[in-house]
PDB file of C-alpha atoms and ligand atoms in Angstrom:
ATOM      1  CA  UNK S   1     -33.077 -15.457 -88.005  1.00 45.00           C
ATOM      2  CA  UNK S   2     -30.806 -15.305 -85.010  1.00 44.00           C
ATOM      3  CA  UNK S   3     -32.163 -14.947 -81.509  1.00 45.00           C
ATOM      4  CA  UNK S   4     -29.345 -12.651 -80.360  1.00 55.00           C
ATOM      5  CA  UNK S   5     -30.486  -9.314 -78.953  1.00 76.00           C
ATOM      6  CA  UNK S   6     -29.995  -6.607 -81.525  1.00 88.00           C
ATOM      7  CA  UNK S   7     -27.629  -3.721 -80.814  1.00 95.00           C
ATOM      8  CA  UNK S   8     -26.793  -1.172 -83.488  1.00 97.00           C
ATOM      9  CA  UNK S   9     -23.227  -1.012 -82.115  1.00 97.00           C
ATOM     10  CA  UNK S  10     -21.072  -4.154 -81.910  1.00 95.00           C
ATOM     11  CA  UNK S  11     -17.508  -5.331 -81.389  1.00 94.00           C
ATOM     12  CA  UNK S  12     -14.815  -4.211 -81.183  1.00 94.00           C
ATOM     13  CA  UNK S  13     -13.721  -6.542 -83.973  1.00 90.00           C
ATOM     14  CA  UNK S  14     -10.142  -6.986 -85.097  1.00 90.00           C
ATOM     15  CA  UNK S  15      -9.649  -5.945 -88.683  1.00 84.00           C
ATOM     16  CA  UNK S  16      -6.507  -6.962 -90.606  1.00 80.00           C
ATOM     17  CA  UNK S  17      -6.511  -3.554 -92.229  1.00 83.00           C
ATOM     18  CA  UNK S  18      -7.825  -1.103 -89.617  1.00 88.00           C
ATOM     19  CA  UNK S  19      -6.905  -2.549 -86.197  1.00 91.00           C
ATOM     20  CA  UNK S  20      -9.532  -2.540 -83.425  1.00 96.00           C
ATOM     21  CA  UNK S  21     -12.736  -1.420 -84.991  1.00 96.00           C
ATOM     22  CA  UNK S  22     -16.063  -0.684 -83.342  1.00 97.00           C
ATOM     23  CA  UNK S  23     -18.934  -1.462 -85.690  1.00 96.00           C
ATOM     24  CA  UNK S  24     -22.046   0.613 -86.244  1.00 97.00           C
ATOM     25  CA  UNK S  25     -24.965  -0.996 -88.005  1.00 97.00           C
ATOM     26  CA  UNK S  26     -27.333   1.654 -89.418  1.00 98.00           C
ATOM     27  CA  UNK S  27     -29.463  -1.008 -91.156  1.00 97.00           C
ATOM     28  CA  UNK S  28     -30.829  -3.303 -88.452  1.00 95.00           C
ATOM     29  CA  UNK S  29     -32.348  -6.765 -88.032  1.00 93.00           C
ATOM     30  CA  UNK S  30     -33.173  -7.435 -91.679  1.00 96.00           C
ATOM     31  CA  UNK S  31     -30.120  -7.617 -93.955  1.00 96.00           C
ATOM     32  CA  UNK S  32     -30.669  -4.994 -96.652  1.00 97.00           C
ATOM     33  CA  UNK S  33     -28.484  -4.220 -99.651  1.00 98.00           C
ATOM     34  CA  UNK S  34     -28.594  -3.350-103.347  1.00 98.00           C
ATOM     35  CA  UNK S  35     -26.211  -6.279-103.966  1.00 98.00           C
ATOM     36  CA  UNK S  36     -26.430  -9.918-102.948  1.00 97.00           C
ATOM     37  CA  UNK S  37     -22.767 -10.866-103.273  1.00 95.00           C
ATOM     38  CA  UNK S  38     -22.046 -14.566-103.569  1.00 93.00           C
ATOM     39  CA  UNK S  39     -19.549 -14.289-100.710  1.00 92.00           C
ATOM     40  CA  UNK S  40     -21.605 -12.037 -98.388  1.00 93.00           C
ATOM     41  CA  UNK S  41     -20.843 -12.831 -94.755  1.00 90.00           C
ATOM     42  CA  UNK S  42     -24.429 -11.938 -93.830  1.00 92.00           C
ATOM     43  CA  UNK S  43     -25.771 -14.901 -95.821  1.00 91.00           C
ATOM     44  CA  UNK S  44     -28.345 -14.367 -98.587  1.00 94.00           C
ATOM     45  CA  UNK S  45     -29.530 -10.755 -98.437  1.00 96.00           C
ATOM     46  CA  UNK S  46     -33.092 -10.691 -97.084  1.00 96.00           C
ATOM     47  CA  UNK S  47     -34.199  -7.377 -98.601  1.00 97.00           C
ATOM     48  CA  UNK S  48     -32.653  -6.185-101.850  1.00 98.00           C
ATOM     49  CA  UNK S  49     -33.362  -2.519-102.493  1.00 98.00           C
ATOM     50  CA  UNK S  50     -31.836   0.799-103.579  1.00 97.00           C
ATOM     51  CA  UNK S  51     -34.389   2.843-101.677  1.00 98.00           C
ATOM     52  CA  UNK S  52     -32.939   5.006 -98.941  1.00 98.00           C
ATOM     53  CA  UNK S  53     -34.724   5.451 -95.614  1.00 98.00           C
ATOM     54  CA  UNK S  54     -34.027   5.806 -91.907  1.00 98.00           C
ATOM     55  CA  UNK S  55     -33.701   2.246 -90.617  1.00 98.00           C
ATOM     56  CA  UNK S  56     -32.512   3.053 -87.082  1.00 97.00           C
ATOM     57  CA  UNK S  57     -32.973   6.537 -85.603  1.00 97.00           C
ATOM     58  CA  UNK S  58     -29.685   8.330 -84.914  1.00 98.00           C
ATOM     59  CA  UNK S  59     -30.609   8.834 -81.227  1.00 97.00           C
ATOM     60  CA  UNK S  60     -30.963   5.063 -80.812  1.00 97.00           C
ATOM     61  CA  UNK S  61     -27.498   4.478 -82.321  1.00 98.00           C
ATOM     62  CA  UNK S  62     -25.919   7.127 -80.076  1.00 98.00           C
ATOM     63  CA  UNK S  63     -27.572   5.533 -77.035  1.00 97.00           C
ATOM     64  CA  UNK S  64     -26.083   2.143 -77.993  1.00 97.00           C
ATOM     65  CA  UNK S  65     -22.714   3.820 -78.597  1.00 98.00           C
ATOM     66  CA  UNK S  66     -22.592   5.222 -75.066  1.00 97.00           C
ATOM     67  CA  UNK S  67     -22.432   1.669 -73.694  1.00 96.00           C
ATOM     68  CA  UNK S  68     -18.997   1.301 -75.352  1.00 97.00           C
ATOM     69  CA  UNK S  69     -17.450   4.462 -73.808  1.00 97.00           C
ATOM     70  CA  UNK S  70     -14.564   5.369 -73.608  1.00 96.00           C
ATOM     71  CA  UNK S  71     -14.217   3.791 -77.091  1.00 96.00           C
ATOM     72  CA  UNK S  72     -10.763   2.276 -76.792  1.00 96.00           C
ATOM     73  CA  UNK S  73     -10.577   1.482 -80.517  1.00 97.00           C
ATOM     74  CA  UNK S  74      -8.613   2.595 -83.585  1.00 97.00           C
ATOM     75  CA  UNK S  75     -11.594   3.339 -85.770  1.00 97.00           C
ATOM     76  CA  UNK S  76     -15.389   3.323 -85.898  1.00 98.00           C
ATOM     77  CA  UNK S  77     -16.747   1.540 -88.943  1.00 97.00           C
ATOM     78  CA  UNK S  78     -20.183   1.844 -90.514  1.00 97.00           C
ATOM     79  CA  UNK S  79     -21.190  -1.282 -92.383  1.00 93.00           C
ATOM     80  CA  UNK S  80     -23.216  -3.823 -90.414  1.00 87.00           C
ATOM     81  CA  UNK S  81     -26.242  -5.583 -91.833  1.00 95.00           C
ATOM     82  CA  UNK S  82     -26.062  -4.338 -95.396  1.00 96.00           C
ATOM     83  CA  UNK S  83     -25.290  -1.228 -97.415  1.00 98.00           C
ATOM     84  CA  UNK S  84     -24.801   1.767 -95.043  1.00 98.00           C
ATOM     85  CA  UNK S  85     -25.457   4.443 -97.681  1.00 98.00           C
ATOM     86  CA  UNK S  86     -29.079   3.226 -97.795  1.00 98.00           C
ATOM     87  CA  UNK S  87     -29.464   4.873 -94.368  1.00 98.00           C
ATOM     88  CA  UNK S  88     -30.939   8.312 -94.961  1.00 98.00           C
ATOM     89  CA  UNK S  89     -29.468   9.518 -91.647  1.00 98.00           C
ATOM     90  CA  UNK S  90     -25.897   8.538 -92.632  1.00 98.00           C
ATOM     91  CA  UNK S  91     -24.503  12.104 -92.458  1.00 98.00           C
ATOM     92  CA  UNK S  92     -26.156  12.724 -89.095  1.00 98.00           C
ATOM     93  CA  UNK S  93     -24.819   9.436 -87.684  1.00 98.00           C
ATOM     94  CA  UNK S  94     -21.268  10.224 -88.853  1.00 98.00           C
ATOM     95  CA  UNK S  95     -21.362  13.732 -87.412  1.00 98.00           C
ATOM     96  CA  UNK S  96     -22.783  12.669 -84.030  1.00 98.00           C
ATOM     97  CA  UNK S  97     -20.354   9.725 -83.724  1.00 98.00           C
ATOM     98  CA  UNK S  98     -17.420  12.017 -84.377  1.00 98.00           C
ATOM     99  CA  UNK S  99     -18.647  14.657 -81.899  1.00 97.00           C
ATOM    100  CA  UNK S 100     -19.068  12.018 -79.207  1.00 98.00           C
ATOM    101  CA  UNK S 101     -16.003   9.790 -79.674  1.00 98.00           C
ATOM    102  CA  UNK S 102     -13.451  11.909 -81.581  1.00 98.00           C
ATOM    103  CA  UNK S 103     -12.383   8.677 -83.296  1.00 98.00           C
ATOM    104  CA  UNK S 104     -11.667   8.275 -87.028  1.00 98.00           C
ATOM    105  CA  UNK S 105     -14.695   7.036 -88.948  1.00 98.00           C
ATOM    106  CA  UNK S 106     -14.844   4.667 -91.899  1.00 98.00           C
ATOM    107  CA  UNK S 107     -17.729   3.752 -94.215  1.00 98.00           C
ATOM    108  CA  UNK S 108     -17.626   0.514 -96.203  1.00 97.00           C
ATOM    109  CA  UNK S 109     -19.871   0.896 -99.246  1.00 98.00           C
ATOM    110  CA  UNK S 110     -20.689  -1.047-102.388  1.00 98.00           C
ATOM    111  CA  UNK S 111     -20.695   2.224-104.346  1.00 98.00           C
ATOM    112  CA  UNK S 112     -24.074   1.682-106.027  1.00 98.00           C
ATOM    113  CA  UNK S 113     -25.497   4.966-104.698  1.00 98.00           C
ATOM    114  CA  UNK S 114     -22.492   7.185-105.394  1.00 98.00           C
ATOM    115  CA  UNK S 115     -24.203   8.754-108.395  1.00 97.00           C
ATOM    116  CA  UNK S 116     -26.618  10.420-105.920  1.00 98.00           C
ATOM    117  CA  UNK S 117     -25.290  13.852-104.814  1.00 98.00           C
ATOM    118  CA  UNK S 118     -26.856  13.496-101.349  1.00 98.00           C
ATOM    119  CA  UNK S 119     -25.006  10.220-100.763  1.00 98.00           C
ATOM    120  CA  UNK S 120     -21.697  11.709-101.862  1.00 98.00           C
ATOM    121  CA  UNK S 121     -22.346  14.708 -99.602  1.00 98.00           C
ATOM    122  CA  UNK S 122     -23.131  12.445 -96.625  1.00 98.00           C
ATOM    123  CA  UNK S 123     -19.897  10.509 -97.134  1.00 98.00           C
ATOM    124  CA  UNK S 124     -17.810  13.681 -96.914  1.00 97.00           C
ATOM    125  CA  UNK S 125     -18.390  13.481 -93.126  1.00 96.00           C
ATOM    126  CA  UNK S 126     -16.373  10.224 -92.985  1.00 98.00           C
ATOM    127  CA  UNK S 127     -12.587  10.254 -92.515  1.00 98.00           C
ATOM    128  CA  UNK S 128     -12.260   7.174 -94.703  1.00 98.00           C
ATOM    129  CA  UNK S 129     -14.427   5.585 -97.339  1.00 98.00           C
ATOM    130  CA  UNK S 130     -13.784   2.159 -98.757  1.00 97.00           C
ATOM    131  CA  UNK S 131     -15.640   1.312-101.968  1.00 98.00           C
ATOM    132  CA  UNK S 132     -16.179  -2.215-103.202  1.00 97.00           C
ATOM    133  CA  UNK S 133     -15.270  -2.802-106.838  1.00 97.00           C
ATOM    134  CA  UNK S 134     -15.178  -6.504-107.671  1.00 96.00           C
ATOM    135  CA  UNK S 135     -15.989  -6.420-111.368  1.00 95.00           C
ATOM    136  CA  UNK S 136     -14.464  -5.033-114.519  1.00 94.00           C
ATOM    137  CA  UNK S 137     -17.294  -6.305-116.738  1.00 96.00           C
ATOM    138  CA  UNK S 138     -21.108  -6.307-116.459  1.00 96.00           C
ATOM    139  CA  UNK S 139     -21.007 -10.100-116.580  1.00 96.00           C
ATOM    140  CA  UNK S 140     -18.670 -10.360-113.564  1.00 95.00           C
ATOM    141  CA  UNK S 141     -20.833  -7.827-111.693  1.00 97.00           C
ATOM    142  CA  UNK S 142     -23.896 -10.005-112.343  1.00 97.00           C
ATOM    143  CA  UNK S 143     -22.152 -13.201-111.296  1.00 95.00           C
ATOM    144  CA  UNK S 144     -20.272 -11.955-108.209  1.00 95.00           C
ATOM    145  CA  UNK S 145     -22.353  -9.098-106.812  1.00 97.00           C
ATOM    146  CA  UNK S 146     -25.791 -10.158-108.133  1.00 97.00           C
ATOM    147  CA  UNK S 147     -27.109  -6.553-108.111  1.00 98.00           C
ATOM    148  CA  UNK S 148     -30.687  -5.383-108.088  1.00 97.00           C
ATOM    149  CA  UNK S 149     -32.065  -5.127-111.608  1.00 96.00           C
ATOM    150  CA  UNK S 150     -31.175  -1.772-113.179  1.00 95.00           C
ATOM    151  CA  UNK S 151     -27.817  -1.362-111.430  1.00 97.00           C
ATOM    152  CA  UNK S 152     -25.171  -1.064-114.124  1.00 97.00           C
ATOM    153  CA  UNK S 153     -21.383  -1.083-113.891  1.00 97.00           C
ATOM    154  CA  UNK S 154     -21.121   2.126-115.936  1.00 96.00           C
ATOM    155  CA  UNK S 155     -23.309   3.985-113.391  1.00 96.00           C
ATOM    156  CA  UNK S 156     -21.267   2.675-110.460  1.00 97.00           C
ATOM    157  CA  UNK S 157     -18.100   3.758-112.210  1.00 96.00           C
ATOM    158  CA  UNK S 158     -19.448   7.245-113.001  1.00 97.00           C
ATOM    159  CA  UNK S 159     -20.548   7.708-109.381  1.00 98.00           C
ATOM    160  CA  UNK S 160     -17.126   6.636-108.191  1.00 97.00           C
ATOM    161  CA  UNK S 161     -15.387   9.133-110.480  1.00 97.00           C
ATOM    162  CA  UNK S 162     -17.616  11.953-109.205  1.00 98.00           C
ATOM    163  CA  UNK S 163     -16.939  10.923-105.644  1.00 98.00           C
ATOM    164  CA  UNK S 164     -13.176  10.772-106.209  1.00 98.00           C
ATOM    165  CA  UNK S 165     -13.259  14.332-107.561  1.00 97.00           C
ATOM    166  CA  UNK S 166     -15.190  15.669-104.555  1.00 97.00           C
ATOM    167  CA  UNK S 167     -13.987  13.656-101.577  1.00 98.00           C
ATOM    168  CA  UNK S 168     -11.046  14.958 -99.557  1.00 97.00           C
ATOM    169  CA  UNK S 169     -10.716  12.048 -97.131  1.00 98.00           C
ATOM    170  CA  UNK S 170      -8.910   8.734 -97.571  1.00 98.00           C
ATOM    171  CA  UNK S 171     -10.428   6.663-100.385  1.00 98.00           C
ATOM    172  CA  UNK S 172      -9.680   2.983-100.748  1.00 98.00           C
ATOM    173  CA  UNK S 173     -10.957   0.459-103.252  1.00 98.00           C
ATOM    174  CA  UNK S 174     -11.716  -3.035-101.998  1.00 96.00           C
ATOM    175  CA  UNK S 175     -11.688  -5.805-104.542  1.00 97.00           C
ATOM    176  CA  UNK S 176     -12.638  -9.401-103.853  1.00 94.00           C
ATOM    177  CA  UNK S 177     -10.807 -11.890-106.030  1.00 93.00           C
ATOM    178  CA  UNK S 178     -12.674 -15.192-106.228  1.00 91.00           C
ATOM    179  CA  UNK S 179     -10.936 -16.705-109.235  1.00 89.00           C
ATOM    180  CA  UNK S 180      -7.843 -15.926-111.247  1.00 91.00           C
ATOM    181  CA  UNK S 181      -8.413 -12.944-113.575  1.00 94.00           C
ATOM    182  CA  UNK S 182      -7.229 -13.183-117.170  1.00 95.00           C
ATOM    183  CA  UNK S 183      -4.823 -10.674-118.785  1.00 97.00           C
ATOM    184  CA  UNK S 184      -7.630  -8.470-120.113  1.00 96.00           C
ATOM    185  CA  UNK S 185      -9.480  -8.256-116.787  1.00 96.00           C
ATOM    186  CA  UNK S 186      -6.273  -7.338-114.962  1.00 97.00           C
ATOM    187  CA  UNK S 187      -5.335  -4.724-117.594  1.00 98.00           C
ATOM    188  CA  UNK S 188      -8.855  -3.173-117.445  1.00 97.00           C
ATOM    189  CA  UNK S 189      -8.719  -3.009-113.670  1.00 98.00           C
ATOM    190  CA  UNK S 190      -5.268  -1.420-113.673  1.00 98.00           C
ATOM    191  CA  UNK S 191      -6.354   1.175-116.258  1.00 97.00           C
ATOM    192  CA  UNK S 192      -9.378   2.070-114.103  1.00 97.00           C
ATOM    193  CA  UNK S 193      -7.270   2.365-110.971  1.00 98.00           C
ATOM    194  CA  UNK S 194      -4.743   4.565-112.747  1.00 97.00           C
ATOM    195  CA  UNK S 195      -7.535   6.880-113.807  1.00 97.00           C
ATOM    196  CA  UNK S 196      -9.296   6.909-110.432  1.00 97.00           C
ATOM    197  CA  UNK S 197      -6.109   7.201-108.346  1.00 98.00           C
ATOM    198  CA  UNK S 198      -7.478   5.990-104.979  1.00 98.00           C
ATOM    199  CA  UNK S 199      -5.233   6.394-101.925  1.00 98.00           C
ATOM    200  CA  UNK S 200      -5.076   2.643-101.498  1.00 98.00           C
ATOM    201  CA  UNK S 201      -6.270  -0.648-102.966  1.00 98.00           C
ATOM    202  CA  UNK S 202      -7.164  -3.671-100.878  1.00 96.00           C
ATOM    203  CA  UNK S 203      -7.265  -7.096-102.500  1.00 95.00           C
ATOM    204  CA  UNK S 204      -9.505  -9.466-100.603  1.00 90.00           C
ATOM    205  CA  UNK S 205     -10.297 -13.140-100.618  1.00 87.00           C
ATOM    206  CA  UNK S 206     -13.310 -14.606 -98.789  1.00 83.00           C
ATOM    207  CA  UNK S 207     -11.617 -15.339 -95.463  1.00 70.00           C
ATOM    208  CA  UNK S 208     -14.901 -15.947 -93.690  1.00 66.00           C
ATOM    209  CA  UNK S 209     -17.319 -18.804 -94.348  1.00 66.00           C
ATOM    210  CA  UNK S 210     -20.635 -17.676 -95.806  1.00 66.00           C
ATOM    211  CA  UNK S 211     -23.638 -18.476 -93.596  1.00 70.00           C
ATOM    212  CA  UNK S 212     -26.399 -20.138 -95.603  1.00 65.00           C
ATOM    213  CA  UNK S 213     -28.988 -18.087 -93.705  1.00 66.00           C
ATOM    214  CA  UNK S 214     -28.889 -14.630 -92.152  1.00 65.00           C
ATOM    215  CA  UNK S 215     -26.855 -14.557 -88.911  1.00 64.00           C
ATOM    216  CA  UNK S 216     -26.509 -11.380 -86.874  1.00 68.00           C
ATOM    217  CA  UNK S 217     -22.909 -12.214 -85.952  1.00 68.00           C
ATOM    218  CA  UNK S 218     -22.077 -12.173 -89.677  1.00 68.00           C
ATOM    219  CA  UNK S 219     -21.475  -8.464 -88.974  1.00 71.00           C
ATOM    220  CA  UNK S 220     -18.444  -9.453 -86.941  1.00 68.00           C
ATOM    221  CA  UNK S 221     -15.354 -11.555 -87.558  1.00 50.00           C
ATOM    222  CA  UNK S 222     -15.913 -15.255 -87.815  1.00 38.00           C
ATOM    223  CA  UNK S 223     -13.265 -17.524 -86.493  1.00 36.00           C
ATOM    224  CA  UNK S 224     -12.322 -20.175 -88.983  1.00 35.00           C
ATOM    225  CA  UNK S 225     -13.344 -22.808 -86.480  1.00 38.00           C
ATOM    226  CA  UNK S 226     -16.757 -24.373 -86.131  1.00 41.00           C
ATOM    227  CA  UNK S 227     -19.888 -22.291 -86.471  1.00 47.00           C
ATOM    228  CA  UNK S 228     -23.138 -23.174 -84.772  1.00 53.00           C
ATOM    229  CA  UNK S 229     -24.973 -22.721 -88.080  1.00 59.00           C
ATOM    230  CA  UNK S 230     -24.605 -23.998 -91.630  1.00 63.00           C
ATOM    231  CA  UNK S 231     -21.923 -22.264 -93.669  1.00 60.00           C
ATOM    232  CA  UNK S 232     -20.465 -22.519 -97.127  1.00 66.00           C
ATOM    233  CA  UNK S 233     -16.675 -22.370 -97.469  1.00 66.00           C
ATOM    234  CA  UNK S 234     -15.875 -20.430-100.624  1.00 74.00           C
ATOM    235  CA  UNK S 235     -12.982 -21.249-102.903  1.00 73.00           C
ATOM    236  CA  UNK S 236     -10.289 -18.577-103.104  1.00 79.00           C
ATOM    237  CA  UNK S 237      -7.283 -17.904-105.260  1.00 87.00           C
ATOM    238  CA  UNK S 238      -3.902 -18.774-103.754  1.00 88.00           C
ATOM    239  CA  UNK S 239      -1.795 -16.287-101.797  1.00 88.00           C
ATOM    240  CA  UNK S 240       0.726 -16.391-104.687  1.00 91.00           C
ATOM    241  CA  UNK S 241      -1.865 -15.287-107.251  1.00 92.00           C
ATOM    242  CA  UNK S 242      -2.980 -12.445-104.982  1.00 93.00           C
ATOM    243  CA  UNK S 243       0.611 -11.318-104.351  1.00 94.00           C
ATOM    244  CA  UNK S 244       1.427 -11.388-108.069  1.00 96.00           C
ATOM    245  CA  UNK S 245      -1.585  -9.172-108.836  1.00 97.00           C
ATOM    246  CA  UNK S 246      -0.634  -6.808-106.013  1.00 97.00           C
ATOM    247  CA  UNK S 247       2.866  -6.395-107.473  1.00 97.00           C
ATOM    248  CA  UNK S 248       1.485  -5.900-110.987  1.00 98.00           C
ATOM    249  CA  UNK S 249      -0.892  -3.139-109.800  1.00 98.00           C
ATOM    250  CA  UNK S 250       1.745  -1.389-107.702  1.00 98.00           C
ATOM    251  CA  UNK S 251       4.297  -1.433-110.515  1.00 98.00           C
ATOM    252  CA  UNK S 252       1.800  -0.055-113.030  1.00 98.00           C
ATOM    253  CA  UNK S 253       0.091   2.570-110.860  1.00 98.00           C
ATOM    254  CA  UNK S 254       2.279   3.416-107.860  1.00 98.00           C
ATOM    255  CA  UNK S 255      -0.811   3.005-105.652  1.00 98.00           C
ATOM    256  CA  UNK S 256      -0.154   1.047-102.428  1.00 98.00           C
ATOM    257  CA  UNK S 257      -1.921  -2.321-102.431  1.00 98.00           C
ATOM    258  CA  UNK S 258      -2.576  -4.459 -99.362  1.00 95.00           C
ATOM    259  CA  UNK S 259      -3.676  -8.088 -99.437  1.00 91.00           C
ATOM    260  CA  UNK S 260      -5.945  -9.946 -97.036  1.00 78.00           C
ATOM    261  CA  UNK S 261      -4.089 -12.628 -95.091  1.00 76.00           C
ATOM    262  CA  UNK S 262      -4.922 -16.176 -96.196  1.00 66.00           C
ATOM    263  CA  UNK S 263      -7.228 -18.195 -93.892  1.00 60.00           C
ATOM    264  CA  UNK S 264      -5.303 -20.056 -91.211  1.00 52.00           C
ATOM    265  CA  UNK S 265      -7.003 -23.433 -91.798  1.00 43.00           C
TER     266      UNK S 265
HETATM  267  S1  SF4 F 301     -22.306  -5.300-100.733  1.00 92.81           S
HETATM  268 FE1  SF4 F 301     -21.632  -6.080 -98.743  1.00 92.81          FE
HETATM  269  S2  SF4 F 301     -23.543  -6.320 -97.546  1.00 92.81           S
HETATM  270 FE2  SF4 F 301     -24.115  -6.101 -99.698  1.00 92.81          FE
HETATM  271  S3  SF4 F 301     -24.310  -8.203-100.412  1.00 92.81           S
HETATM  272 FE3  SF4 F 301     -22.227  -7.522-100.897  1.00 92.81          FE
HETATM  273  S4  SF4 F 301     -20.976  -8.156 -99.188  1.00 92.81           S
HETATM  274 FE4  SF4 F 301     -23.120  -8.282 -98.509  1.00 92.81          FE
END
């Protein structure tokens, strides 16, 4: 565990997609998520759960947020040390952040709780929601996202469809491509995207090294230079493979697709 002092607000970090982003971590010191993705920048998830609770009181987060006034950023992003929809005070945090800063808000979620009406309702307070969808098959979900037992791809997909029907903000789908997908996987993905019709798709590759143990600064951007702790560099597909998939999706669906820039070293 890192010895850095914990603050529930961090950054700003520079995001290739969203510009200058101030981060809010509603989860706290112990990394907590319903997934344990092989590429997670937090390291191995310390507490895997689907149980929602208040991890950090909203008042505490707002106090930390004041230290960053006047919030000279493009967006305020809720992600941090795990899955933000596990925070039972998510709606309250989003509302108070908006009242205070008047900045656009974004929630990055793994989508595993979208079948819960209260989670979908909480997310309606966000201007943007970005949902992770890395797998087209249960096997890929197991291998890449390593979910808590009982989490099934069909449930994630159903929750996502319900959310798409209800949510009036900007919905993007984030997909991490670790290895080249075969024709069937690409066709399945494109069919799902056509049906879902998100506002945008983002194709990602693991541009950050994965810490072997939990590091608090995993919440923020890593440089690709040396880290003071042990990391694992993950293999990624080439920029050409990513670009070809982007073009294939755009041609088939008309949905704009953006690609993560390749690592610089
Ligand atoms: S969903 Fe996000 S926080 Fe959770 S394990 Fe995957 S990458 Fe890490």
